[in-house]
mmCIF file of C-alpha atoms in Angstrom:
data_model
loop_
_atom_site.group_PDB
_atom_site.id
_atom_site.type_symbol
_atom_site.label_atom_id
_atom_site.label_comp_id
_atom_site.label_asym_id
_atom_site.label_seq_id
_atom_site.Cartn_x
_atom_site.Cartn_y
_atom_site.Cartn_z
ATOM 1 C CA MET A 1 42.828 156.163 -76.694
ATOM 2 C CA GLU A 2 40.164 155.724 -79.336
ATOM 3 C CA SER A 3 40.852 152.391 -82.106
ATOM 4 C CA SER A 4 42.294 153.582 -85.136
ATOM 5 C CA SER A 5 39.517 152.129 -86.702
ATOM 6 C CA ASP A 6 37.061 154.856 -85.322
ATOM 7 C CA LEU A 7 39.057 157.576 -86.425
ATOM 8 C CA PRO A 8 39.407 160.056 -89.827
ATOM 9 C CA THR A 9 43.112 159.113 -91.064
ATOM 10 C CA TRP A 10 45.663 161.590 -91.823
ATOM 11 C CA ASP A 11 48.043 161.638 -94.154
ATOM 12 C CA GLY A 12 49.785 164.840 -94.080
ATOM 13 C CA LYS A 13 47.440 166.477 -96.918
ATOM 14 C CA ILE A 14 43.994 164.982 -96.302
ATOM 15 C CA LEU A 15 42.116 164.158 -93.239
ATOM 16 C CA SER A 16 39.054 161.594 -94.339
ATOM 17 C CA LEU A 17 36.181 159.295 -92.947
ATOM 18 C CA THR A 18 33.588 157.065 -94.476
ATOM 19 C CA ALA A 19 31.246 155.429 -93.237
ATOM 20 C CA VAL A 20 27.635 153.305 -94.340
ATOM 21 C CA SER A 21 24.044 154.191 -93.706
ATOM 22 C CA PRO A 22 21.235 152.694 -94.909
ATOM 23 C CA ILE A 23 17.234 153.325 -95.644
ATOM 24 C CA ASN A 24 14.693 153.556 -93.167
ATOM 25 C CA ILE A 25 10.931 153.067 -94.406
ATOM 26 C CA ALA A 26 8.167 155.063 -92.639
ATOM 27 C CA LEU A 27 5.318 152.992 -91.213
ATOM 28 C CA ILE A 28 4.022 156.079 -89.210
ATOM 29 C CA LYS A 29 4.237 158.798 -91.974
ATOM 30 C CA TYR A 30 6.345 161.819 -91.988
ATOM 31 C CA TRP A 31 3.960 164.273 -94.216
ATOM 32 C CA GLY A 32 4.372 167.614 -93.576
ATOM 33 C CA LYS A 33 6.406 170.237 -92.451
ATOM 34 C CA CYS A 34 5.686 173.216 -89.824
ATOM 35 C CA ASP A 35 9.314 174.894 -90.699
ATOM 36 C CA GLU A 36 11.176 174.212 -93.656
ATOM 37 C CA ILE A 37 15.213 175.513 -93.044
ATOM 38 C CA GLU A 38 15.104 173.614 -89.710
ATOM 39 C CA ILE A 39 12.744 170.912 -90.946
ATOM 40 C CA ILE A 40 10.732 170.206 -87.600
ATOM 41 C CA PRO A 41 7.440 167.624 -89.034
ATOM 42 C CA ILE A 42 4.285 168.710 -87.912
ATOM 43 C CA ASN A 43 3.557 165.108 -86.711
ATOM 44 C CA SER A 44 6.247 162.120 -85.182
ATOM 45 C CA SER A 45 7.073 159.365 -87.132
ATOM 46 C CA LEU A 46 8.549 156.100 -86.682
ATOM 47 C CA SER A 47 10.587 153.649 -88.999
ATOM 48 C CA ILE A 48 12.242 150.420 -89.610
ATOM 49 C CA THR A 49 15.964 150.067 -90.719
ATOM 50 C CA LEU A 50 17.034 148.232 -93.722
ATOM 51 C CA ASN A 51 19.589 145.978 -93.634
ATOM 52 C CA CYS A 52 22.624 147.597 -95.397
ATOM 53 C CA ASP A 53 23.858 144.409 -96.721
ATOM 54 C CA ASP A 54 21.063 144.642 -99.159
ATOM 55 C CA LEU A 55 20.051 148.205 -99.736
ATOM 56 C CA CYS A 56 23.176 151.141 -98.521
ATOM 57 C CA SER A 57 24.902 154.474 -99.170
ATOM 58 C CA THR A 58 28.287 154.847 -98.905
ATOM 59 C CA THR A 59 29.788 158.207 -98.361
ATOM 60 C CA THR A 60 33.354 159.349 -97.975
ATOM 61 C CA VAL A 61 33.785 162.536 -96.234
ATOM 62 C CA SER A 62 37.570 164.297 -96.785
ATOM 63 C CA LEU A 63 39.139 167.769 -95.532
ATOM 64 C CA GLY A 64 41.747 169.295 -97.479
ATOM 65 C CA GLU A 65 43.439 172.930 -98.314
ATOM 66 C CA SER A 66 44.624 170.834 -101.160
ATOM 67 C CA TYR A 67 41.392 170.853 -102.610
ATOM 68 C CA GLU A 68 40.036 173.423 -104.992
ATOM 69 C CA GLU A 69 36.825 173.784 -104.169
ATOM 70 C CA SER A 70 34.181 171.980 -101.882
ATOM 71 C CA GLU A 71 32.054 169.321 -103.537
ATOM 72 C CA LEU A 72 29.812 166.957 -103.666
ATOM 73 C CA ILE A 73 30.508 163.525 -105.920
ATOM 74 C CA LEU A 74 26.929 161.615 -106.453
ATOM 75 C CA ASN A 75 27.221 157.964 -108.011
ATOM 76 C CA GLY A 76 30.182 159.381 -109.914
ATOM 77 C CA LYS A 77 28.578 162.628 -111.268
ATOM 78 C CA SER A 78 29.841 166.035 -109.716
ATOM 79 C CA GLU A 79 27.466 168.405 -108.144
ATOM 80 C CA GLY A 80 27.004 171.606 -106.116
ATOM 81 C CA PHE A 81 26.557 171.768 -102.165
ATOM 82 C CA SER A 82 22.586 172.077 -101.214
ATOM 83 C CA ASP A 83 21.326 174.764 -98.957
ATOM 84 C CA ARG A 84 20.322 171.897 -97.078
ATOM 85 C CA ILE A 85 24.011 170.542 -97.332
ATOM 86 C CA LYS A 86 25.737 174.249 -96.535
ATOM 87 C CA ARG A 87 23.422 174.674 -93.278
ATOM 88 C CA MET A 88 24.345 170.909 -92.175
ATOM 89 C CA LEU A 89 28.186 172.214 -92.782
ATOM 90 C CA SER A 90 27.676 175.512 -90.989
ATOM 91 C CA PHE A 91 25.681 173.930 -87.891
ATOM 92 C CA LEU A 92 28.886 171.869 -87.364
ATOM 93 C CA THR A 93 31.606 174.821 -87.970
ATOM 94 C CA ASP A 94 30.136 176.353 -85.346
ATOM 95 C CA SER A 95 30.204 173.734 -82.815
ATOM 96 C CA ILE A 96 33.666 172.865 -83.536
ATOM 97 C CA PRO A 97 35.851 172.394 -80.140
ATOM 98 C CA ALA A 98 38.561 174.619 -79.575
ATOM 99 C CA GLU A 99 41.484 172.189 -79.247
ATOM 100 C CA GLY A 100 40.095 170.810 -82.793
ATOM 101 C CA ALA A 101 39.420 166.789 -83.831
ATOM 102 C CA LYS A 102 41.110 164.233 -83.620
ATOM 103 C CA ALA A 103 42.530 161.856 -86.402
ATOM 104 C CA TRP A 104 44.921 158.444 -86.639
ATOM 105 C CA ASP A 105 47.599 159.650 -88.282
ATOM 106 C CA THR A 106 48.489 156.906 -90.966
ATOM 107 C CA VAL A 107 52.641 158.282 -91.518
ATOM 108 C CA LYS A 108 53.604 158.305 -88.001
ATOM 109 C CA GLY A 109 51.106 155.871 -86.718
ATOM 110 C CA GLU A 110 49.682 157.597 -83.592
ATOM 111 C CA GLU A 111 46.682 159.599 -83.337
ATOM 112 C CA ILE A 112 47.080 163.619 -83.460
ATOM 113 C CA THR A 113 44.920 166.455 -82.895
ATOM 114 C CA ILE A 114 44.109 168.723 -85.859
ATOM 115 C CA PRO A 115 43.807 172.556 -84.549
ATOM 116 C CA LYS A 116 40.598 174.406 -85.198
ATOM 117 C CA GLU A 117 41.988 177.507 -87.352
ATOM 118 C CA ASP A 118 43.528 174.515 -89.548
ATOM 119 C CA LEU A 119 40.201 172.708 -89.662
ATOM 120 C CA LEU A 120 38.356 175.664 -91.286
ATOM 121 C CA LYS A 121 40.762 176.185 -93.789
ATOM 122 C CA MET A 122 39.867 173.131 -95.527
ATOM 123 C CA LYS A 123 37.686 172.607 -98.089
ATOM 124 C CA VAL A 124 34.915 169.587 -97.847
ATOM 125 C CA HIS A 125 34.947 166.894 -100.700
ATOM 126 C CA VAL A 126 31.943 164.555 -100.365
ATOM 127 C CA GLU A 127 31.697 161.931 -102.368
ATOM 128 C CA SER A 128 28.791 159.308 -101.851
ATOM 129 C CA THR A 129 28.017 156.178 -103.713
ATOM 130 C CA ASN A 130 24.435 153.446 -103.398
ATOM 131 C CA ASN A 131 24.800 149.880 -103.714
ATOM 132 C CA PHE A 132 21.644 149.997 -105.289
ATOM 133 C CA PRO A 133 20.978 151.056 -109.194
ATOM 134 C CA THR A 134 19.268 154.797 -109.282
ATOM 135 C CA ALA A 135 16.630 153.723 -111.395
ATOM 136 C CA SER A 136 15.277 151.227 -108.255
ATOM 137 C CA GLY A 137 13.061 153.991 -107.828
ATOM 138 C CA VAL A 138 14.902 153.507 -104.257
ATOM 139 C CA ALA A 139 14.816 157.139 -102.071
ATOM 140 C CA SER A 140 18.463 157.309 -100.947
ATOM 141 C CA SER A 141 18.173 160.686 -99.282
ATOM 142 C CA SER A 142 17.622 159.380 -96.334
ATOM 143 C CA SER A 143 20.969 156.824 -96.201
ATOM 144 C CA GLY A 144 23.301 159.408 -98.220
ATOM 145 C CA LEU A 145 22.483 162.181 -95.688
ATOM 146 C CA SER A 146 22.501 160.402 -92.649
ATOM 147 C CA CYS A 147 26.049 158.904 -93.661
ATOM 148 C CA LEU A 148 27.237 162.635 -93.866
ATOM 149 C CA ALA A 149 26.030 163.770 -91.206
ATOM 150 C CA LEU A 150 28.049 160.910 -88.726
ATOM 151 C CA CYS A 151 31.164 161.526 -91.567
ATOM 152 C CA LEU A 152 31.362 165.458 -91.183
ATOM 153 C CA ASN A 153 30.626 165.445 -87.039
ATOM 154 C CA LYS A 154 33.738 162.940 -86.503
ATOM 155 C CA VAL A 155 36.572 164.820 -89.252
ATOM 156 C CA TYR A 156 35.273 167.990 -87.222
ATOM 157 C CA GLY A 157 35.615 166.603 -83.461
ATOM 158 C CA CYS A 158 32.067 167.633 -82.414
ATOM 159 C CA GLU A 159 32.361 164.411 -80.270
ATOM 160 C CA MET A 160 28.524 164.463 -80.658
ATOM 161 C CA ASP A 161 26.385 161.041 -79.723
ATOM 162 C CA LEU A 162 23.860 159.658 -82.516
ATOM 163 C CA GLY A 163 21.092 161.612 -81.107
ATOM 164 C CA GLU A 164 22.634 164.543 -81.446
ATOM 165 C CA CYS A 165 23.835 163.886 -84.805
ATOM 166 C CA SER A 166 20.674 163.083 -86.051
ATOM 167 C CA ARG A 167 19.341 166.081 -85.788
ATOM 168 C CA LEU A 168 22.419 167.361 -87.925
ATOM 169 C CA ALA A 169 21.179 164.605 -90.270
ATOM 170 C CA ARG A 170 17.256 166.169 -90.120
ATOM 171 C CA LEU A 171 18.872 169.395 -91.420
ATOM 172 C CA GLY A 172 19.690 167.463 -94.385
ATOM 173 C CA SER A 173 16.599 165.293 -95.236
ATOM 174 C CA GLY A 174 14.301 164.791 -92.327
ATOM 175 C CA SER A 175 13.950 161.448 -92.628
ATOM 176 C CA ALA A 176 17.546 161.173 -92.803
ATOM 177 C CA CYS A 177 17.948 161.612 -89.009
ATOM 178 C CA ARG A 178 16.452 158.247 -88.091
ATOM 179 C CA SER A 179 18.963 155.813 -90.584
ATOM 180 C CA LEU A 180 21.130 156.762 -87.273
ATOM 181 C CA PHE A 181 19.432 154.501 -86.201
ATOM 182 C CA GLY A 182 19.107 150.215 -86.720
ATOM 183 C CA GLY A 183 15.500 148.574 -85.727
ATOM 184 C CA PHE A 184 12.806 150.533 -85.065
ATOM 185 C CA VAL A 185 13.202 153.946 -84.916
ATOM 186 C CA ILE A 186 10.886 157.383 -84.029
ATOM 187 C CA TRP A 187 11.734 160.559 -84.850
ATOM 188 C CA ASP A 188 10.224 162.763 -82.255
ATOM 189 C CA LYS A 189 8.624 166.499 -83.722
ATOM 190 C CA GLY A 190 10.072 168.023 -80.633
ATOM 191 C CA PHE A 191 7.297 169.971 -79.669
ATOM 192 C CA ASP A 192 3.760 169.842 -77.434
ATOM 193 C CA LEU A 193 1.747 171.740 -79.832
ATOM 194 C CA THR A 194 -1.258 170.360 -80.343
ATOM 195 C CA ASN A 195 -3.705 172.313 -82.190
ATOM 196 C CA PHE A 196 -3.037 172.247 -85.694
ATOM 197 C CA GLU A 197 -3.631 175.980 -86.649
ATOM 198 C CA ASP A 198 -0.711 176.343 -83.951
ATOM 199 C CA ILE A 199 1.608 174.135 -85.475
ATOM 200 C CA ARG A 200 1.005 175.536 -88.898
ATOM 201 C CA ASN A 201 2.026 178.828 -87.373
ATOM 202 C CA ILE A 202 4.326 178.080 -85.327
ATOM 203 C CA THR A 203 6.233 180.834 -83.764
ATOM 204 C CA PRO A 204 10.108 180.900 -84.156
ATOM 205 C CA GLU A 205 10.953 180.957 -80.268
ATOM 206 C CA GLN A 206 8.980 177.781 -80.372
ATOM 207 C CA VAL A 207 10.804 176.750 -83.944
ATOM 208 C CA LEU A 208 14.612 177.249 -82.093
ATOM 209 C CA GLU A 209 13.260 175.183 -79.122
ATOM 210 C CA ALA A 210 11.993 172.225 -81.243
ATOM 211 C CA SER A 211 15.306 171.842 -83.172
ATOM 212 C CA LYS A 212 16.891 171.452 -80.071
ATOM 213 C CA ASN A 213 14.159 168.637 -79.595
ATOM 214 C CA SER A 214 13.553 167.224 -82.609
ATOM 215 C CA LYS A 215 16.218 164.312 -82.759
ATOM 216 C CA ALA A 216 15.658 160.215 -83.571
ATOM 217 C CA ILE A 217 15.129 157.590 -80.445
ATOM 218 C CA GLN A 218 15.781 153.747 -81.274
ATOM 219 C CA VAL A 219 12.357 151.683 -79.811
ATOM 220 C CA LYS A 220 14.329 148.159 -80.500
ATOM 221 C CA ASP A 221 17.139 147.728 -82.300
ATOM 222 C CA GLU A 222 17.658 145.389 -85.399
ATOM 223 C CA SER A 223 17.838 141.975 -82.874
ATOM 224 C CA HIS A 224 14.625 142.623 -81.504
ATOM 225 C CA TRP A 225 12.207 141.196 -84.152
ATOM 226 C CA ASP A 226 14.742 139.282 -86.546
ATOM 227 C CA GLU A 227 11.887 137.423 -88.359
ATOM 228 C CA ILE A 228 10.597 140.872 -90.141
ATOM 229 C CA ALA A 229 11.581 140.969 -93.752
ATOM 230 C CA LEU A 230 10.595 143.057 -96.847
ATOM 231 C CA VAL A 231 10.202 142.383 -100.378
ATOM 232 C CA ILE A 232 10.299 146.244 -101.950
ATOM 233 C CA CYS A 233 8.084 145.748 -105.369
ATOM 234 C CA VAL A 234 9.558 148.361 -107.592
ATOM 235 C CA ALA A 235 6.555 149.932 -109.639
ATOM 236 C CA THR A 236 8.357 152.568 -111.610
ATOM 237 C CA SER A 237 11.677 154.432 -111.745
ATOM 238 C CA GLU A 238 10.663 157.919 -113.413
ATOM 239 C CA LYS A 239 10.216 161.399 -111.555
ATOM 240 C CA LYS A 240 7.778 162.141 -109.459
ATOM 241 C CA LYS A 241 5.286 164.199 -110.823
ATOM 242 C CA ILE A 242 4.629 166.660 -107.647
ATOM 243 C CA ALA A 243 8.247 166.656 -105.371
ATOM 244 C CA SER A 244 7.833 165.571 -102.054
ATOM 245 C CA THR A 245 8.751 168.786 -100.381
ATOM 246 C CA LYS A 246 6.287 171.039 -102.380
ATOM 247 C CA GLY A 247 3.640 167.799 -102.246
ATOM 248 C CA MET A 248 4.112 168.603 -98.277
ATOM 249 C CA LYS A 249 2.834 171.543 -98.361
ATOM 250 C CA ASP A 250 0.644 171.612 -100.302
ATOM 251 C CA SER A 251 -1.599 169.118 -98.215
ATOM 252 C CA VAL A 252 -0.502 171.622 -94.969
ATOM 253 C CA ASP A 253 -1.718 174.422 -96.841
ATOM 254 C CA THR A 254 -5.146 172.817 -97.978
ATOM 255 C CA SER A 255 -5.969 169.552 -96.441
ATOM 256 C CA GLU A 256 -8.225 169.756 -93.504
ATOM 257 C CA PHE A 257 -7.793 165.596 -93.119
ATOM 258 C CA LEU A 258 -4.218 166.146 -92.955
ATOM 259 C CA ALA A 259 -4.871 168.964 -89.923
ATOM 260 C CA TYR A 260 -7.041 166.093 -88.258
ATOM 261 C CA ARG A 261 -4.422 162.986 -88.823
ATOM 262 C CA ALA A 262 -1.301 164.947 -87.600
ATOM 263 C CA THR A 263 -2.963 165.433 -84.016
ATOM 264 C CA ASN A 264 -5.673 163.218 -83.506
ATOM 265 C CA ILE A 265 -4.481 159.899 -85.315
ATOM 266 C CA VAL A 266 -1.249 159.434 -85.393
ATOM 267 C CA PRO A 267 -0.532 160.342 -81.788
ATOM 268 C CA LYS A 268 -2.390 157.270 -80.954
ATOM 269 C CA ARG A 269 -0.944 155.306 -83.993
ATOM 270 C CA LEU A 270 2.518 155.618 -82.490
ATOM 271 C CA GLU A 271 1.434 154.622 -78.903
ATOM 272 C CA ASN A 272 -0.039 151.442 -79.869
ATOM 273 C CA ILE A 273 2.855 150.521 -82.902
ATOM 274 C CA THR A 274 5.337 151.205 -80.296
ATOM 275 C CA LYS A 275 3.413 148.697 -78.327
ATOM 276 C CA ALA A 276 3.351 146.576 -81.157
ATOM 277 C CA ILE A 277 6.725 146.443 -81.221
ATOM 278 C CA GLU A 278 7.943 145.879 -78.342
ATOM 279 C CA ASP A 279 5.440 143.060 -77.575
ATOM 280 C CA LYS A 280 5.861 141.630 -81.407
ATOM 281 C CA ASP A 281 2.596 141.413 -81.830
ATOM 282 C CA TRP A 282 2.146 140.629 -85.394
ATOM 283 C CA ASN A 283 -1.460 141.512 -86.104
ATOM 284 C CA THR A 284 -1.814 144.847 -84.577
ATOM 285 C CA PHE A 285 1.739 145.906 -86.277
ATOM 286 C CA THR A 286 0.256 145.172 -90.106
ATOM 287 C CA GLU A 287 -2.758 146.806 -89.215
ATOM 288 C CA ILE A 288 -1.937 149.846 -88.149
ATOM 289 C CA ILE A 289 0.963 149.801 -91.283
ATOM 290 C CA ILE A 290 -2.008 149.814 -93.697
ATOM 291 C CA LYS A 291 -3.860 152.609 -92.117
ATOM 292 C CA GLU A 292 -1.399 154.391 -91.487
ATOM 293 C CA SER A 293 -0.095 153.807 -95.132
ATOM 294 C CA ASN A 294 -3.774 154.621 -96.633
ATOM 295 C CA SER A 295 -4.141 157.636 -94.557
ATOM 296 C CA LEU A 296 -1.183 159.237 -96.085
ATOM 297 C CA HIS A 297 -1.977 159.124 -99.601
ATOM 298 C CA ALA A 298 -5.788 159.882 -98.005
ATOM 299 C CA SER A 299 -4.175 163.113 -96.800
ATOM 300 C CA CYS A 300 -2.548 163.578 -100.441
ATOM 301 C CA LEU A 301 -6.081 163.155 -102.374
ATOM 302 C CA ASP A 302 -7.693 165.473 -99.976
ATOM 303 C CA THR A 303 -5.093 168.366 -101.026
ATOM 304 C CA TYR A 304 -5.919 171.025 -103.267
ATOM 305 C CA PRO A 305 -5.326 170.044 -106.021
ATOM 306 C CA PRO A 306 -5.318 166.909 -105.565
ATOM 307 C CA ILE A 307 -2.185 164.381 -105.369
ATOM 308 C CA PHE A 308 -1.802 161.264 -106.614
ATOM 309 C CA TYR A 309 1.358 159.035 -106.213
ATOM 310 C CA MET A 310 0.203 155.581 -106.398
ATOM 311 C CA ASN A 311 -0.740 154.363 -109.332
ATOM 312 C CA GLU A 312 -3.038 151.357 -110.871
ATOM 313 C CA THR A 313 -0.338 148.628 -109.644
ATOM 314 C CA THR A 314 0.243 149.816 -106.824
ATOM 315 C CA LYS A 315 -3.682 150.168 -105.828
ATOM 316 C CA ASN A 316 -3.626 146.069 -106.796
ATOM 317 C CA LEU A 317 -1.098 145.337 -105.134
ATOM 318 C CA ALA A 318 -2.186 146.983 -101.869
ATOM 319 C CA SER A 319 -5.944 144.421 -102.551
ATOM 320 C CA LEU A 320 -3.833 141.353 -103.612
ATOM 321 C CA THR A 321 -2.275 141.471 -100.168
ATOM 322 C CA HIS A 322 -5.514 141.503 -98.578
ATOM 323 C CA ASP A 323 -6.646 138.747 -100.783
ATOM 324 C CA ILE A 324 -3.568 136.779 -99.835
ATOM 325 C CA ASN A 325 -4.239 137.559 -95.901
ATOM 326 C CA GLN A 326 -7.677 136.577 -95.933
ATOM 327 C CA ASN A 327 -6.698 133.032 -97.034
ATOM 328 C CA PHE A 328 -4.330 132.574 -93.789
ATOM 329 C CA TYR A 329 -3.816 132.573 -89.907
ATOM 330 C CA GLU A 330 -2.094 135.499 -89.915
ATOM 331 C CA PRO A 331 -1.377 137.877 -91.831
ATOM 332 C CA VAL A 332 1.098 137.291 -94.312
ATOM 333 C CA ALA A 333 2.162 141.074 -94.926
ATOM 334 C CA ALA A 334 1.057 144.472 -94.979
ATOM 335 C CA TYR A 335 1.801 146.964 -97.218
ATOM 336 C CA THR A 336 3.295 150.362 -97.433
ATOM 337 C CA VAL A 337 3.404 153.024 -100.072
ATOM 338 C CA ASP A 338 5.443 156.679 -99.471
ATOM 339 C CA ALA A 339 4.883 159.056 -102.110
ATOM 340 C CA GLY A 340 5.779 157.229 -104.910
ATOM 341 C CA ALA A 341 4.325 153.860 -106.730
ATOM 342 C CA ASN A 342 6.477 151.693 -105.313
ATOM 343 C CA CYS A 343 4.904 149.606 -103.173
ATOM 344 C CA PHE A 344 7.042 147.694 -99.480
ATOM 345 C CA LEU A 345 5.698 144.526 -98.270
ATOM 346 C CA ILE A 346 6.666 143.831 -94.848
ATOM 347 C CA THR A 347 5.857 140.373 -94.129
ATOM 348 C CA LYS A 348 7.403 137.665 -91.827
ATOM 349 C CA LYS A 349 10.961 135.319 -92.549
ATOM 350 C CA LYS A 350 8.525 132.328 -93.357
ATOM 351 C CA HIS A 351 6.749 134.091 -95.795
ATOM 352 C CA LEU A 352 8.901 134.917 -97.744
ATOM 353 C CA ASN A 353 9.496 132.760 -100.849
ATOM 354 C CA TYR A 354 6.330 132.204 -100.905
ATOM 355 C CA LEU A 355 5.055 135.861 -100.934
ATOM 356 C CA ILE A 356 7.769 136.161 -103.867
ATOM 357 C CA ASP A 357 6.175 133.432 -105.674
ATOM 358 C CA LEU A 358 2.881 135.379 -106.023
ATOM 359 C CA VAL A 359 4.326 138.625 -106.480
ATOM 360 C CA SER A 360 6.393 137.593 -108.886
ATOM 361 C CA ASP A 361 3.980 135.199 -110.713
ATOM 362 C CA VAL A 362 1.227 137.856 -111.016
ATOM 363 C CA ALA A 363 3.940 140.227 -112.639
ATOM 364 C CA GLY A 364 5.632 138.234 -114.737
ATOM 365 C CA LEU A 365 9.321 138.411 -112.935
ATOM 366 C CA ASP A 366 11.976 135.553 -113.595
ATOM 367 C CA ASP A 367 15.057 135.239 -110.905
ATOM 368 C CA SER A 368 16.920 137.984 -112.551
ATOM 369 C CA LYS A 369 14.287 141.149 -111.521
ATOM 370 C CA ILE A 370 14.908 139.591 -107.965
ATOM 371 C CA LYS A 371 17.376 140.489 -105.415
ATOM 372 C CA PHE A 372 17.752 138.026 -103.060
ATOM 373 C CA ASN A 373 20.906 138.104 -100.851
ATOM 374 C CA PHE A 374 19.860 135.818 -98.081
ATOM 375 C CA LYS A 375 17.402 133.477 -99.775
ATOM 376 C CA ASP A 376 19.681 130.218 -98.651
ATOM 377 C CA GLU A 377 19.103 131.825 -94.762
ATOM 378 C CA ILE A 378 15.200 131.393 -95.371
ATOM 379 C CA GLU A 379 12.887 128.311 -94.400
ATOM 380 C CA THR A 380 9.108 128.699 -95.838
ATOM 381 C CA GLU A 381 6.350 127.607 -93.998
ATOM 382 C CA HIS A 382 4.096 127.198 -97.670
ATOM 383 C CA ASN A 383 5.199 124.188 -98.899
ATOM 384 C CA GLN A 384 1.920 122.439 -99.639
ATOM 385 C CA ILE A 385 -0.513 125.377 -100.543
ATOM 386 C CA ASP A 386 -3.725 124.537 -102.368
ATOM 387 C CA GLY A 387 -2.751 124.974 -106.027
ATOM 388 C CA ASP A 388 -6.381 125.889 -107.044
ATOM 389 C CA LEU A 389 -6.594 128.423 -104.087
ATOM 390 C CA ILE A 390 -3.328 130.610 -105.620
ATOM 391 C CA SER A 391 -4.830 130.350 -108.934
ATOM 392 C CA LYS A 392 -8.427 131.927 -107.344
ATOM 393 C CA THR A 393 -5.814 134.799 -105.641
ATOM 394 C CA LEU A 394 -3.730 136.291 -108.474
ATOM 395 C CA ASP A 395 -6.142 135.264 -111.805
ATOM 396 C CA PRO A 396 -7.787 138.268 -111.526
ATOM 397 C CA TYR A 397 -4.784 140.203 -110.929
ATOM 398 C CA ARG A 398 -2.738 138.918 -113.658
ATOM 399 C CA GLY A 399 -2.329 142.136 -116.261
ATOM 400 C CA LYS A 400 -2.214 144.726 -114.014
ATOM 401 C CA ILE A 401 0.725 144.151 -111.885
ATOM 402 C CA GLU A 402 3.104 145.789 -114.009
ATOM 403 C CA LEU A 403 6.668 145.373 -111.902
ATOM 404 C CA GLN A 404 10.085 146.588 -112.341
ATOM 405 C CA GLN A 405 11.846 144.571 -110.128
ATOM 406 C CA LEU A 406 11.883 143.355 -106.675
ATOM 407 C CA ILE A 407 14.543 143.872 -103.690
ATOM 408 C CA VAL A 408 13.874 141.766 -100.505
ATOM 409 C CA THR A 409 15.606 143.610 -97.544
ATOM 410 C CA ARG A 410 15.334 142.800 -93.904
ATOM 411 C CA VAL A 411 15.619 144.948 -90.718
ATOM 412 C CA GLY A 412 19.444 146.103 -90.165
ATOM 413 C CA LYS A 413 21.386 148.454 -87.985
ATOM 414 C CA GLY A 414 22.036 151.923 -88.163
ATOM 415 C CA CYS A 415 24.570 154.189 -89.770
ATOM 416 C CA HIS A 416 27.884 153.043 -89.096
ATOM 417 C CA PHE A 417 31.877 153.526 -89.760
ATOM 418 C CA VAL A 418 33.917 151.814 -92.062
ATOM 419 C CA ALA A 419 37.424 150.902 -92.744
ATOM 420 C CA GLN A 420 38.893 153.495 -95.833
#
């Protein structure tokens, strides 16, 4: 018998389950799909999972016949189900076991089974909230939809393992599949095609096979390299001019560099960064992260018409990072930038206070604009730093880096159930 905390609860009317999920940041980038329905990427990617205590989504999935209609409530706002969420539901309802789903009856205080025919009669009510403001500019689709996948899998009694559940999350949002696991995670593209024209013109039969294999795989868990931390530099909360979905499609259709990147650059980088993670090779790790970020934005610039996601603040933060790194025996930080202007600085905990001091100084941010939940746990290595050196490093960037806030976080575990 399962623990009652691992089971959906049943009060006689409503079947319910809650999970929390982190966001993840891609270090080897996902940019481009060869199938828009099954969400099959043109290349595999690798991400780092962030700590739920700092950034997460909490999602409750409830099933009940008393609901008038199926509904999604996102941060208190009622929304309809997107086509992708409907696809997730269709995938799951086709997979409900004949015996139905296990649940914990809170009235009787015992484990019960809800018959399949009863589950199919129930409407789906989803409520999801973030512990970070929407205005932070941090994308929440990876956390929200991985939560949804984990909960739906359980309330419908499908009992998929995390790898299979990541296939379900992928149907909602490609990057969501990586948030099922903690630490460092690969999203495998699911196919062996090596010629880009073959990838772009993938056949329906190949898509079907890729869909079975395209899933998340944990490289190392969150305890493996727990000295890693991140500083999220929020440069803007404005909506992107070019949405990621459209940007990816345009790049796949027009960028020759993206084609070369997907088939020639990414496979080797993925192999090398995986080894760097296993060996805790900081120098190789940071160099690949930076080159990979630049490669993504080079693909966007090579797209026709070109796509500009980085702004002047982002570019100056990247340049500042290199200047900071030149002053020390090892890289203090690596930058990575997704399809937007916000910059993620990957560092070590021992460098955190120094890095935060520099970035907040040059951006003119006071403590109220810095979210740092675990500051008391950090010991710094930079207590005696030459003031002239700091001035020489920062002065060229003053007035050129405009940030709204800094969010400090660290590597964490993946999506998991919590008490309701």
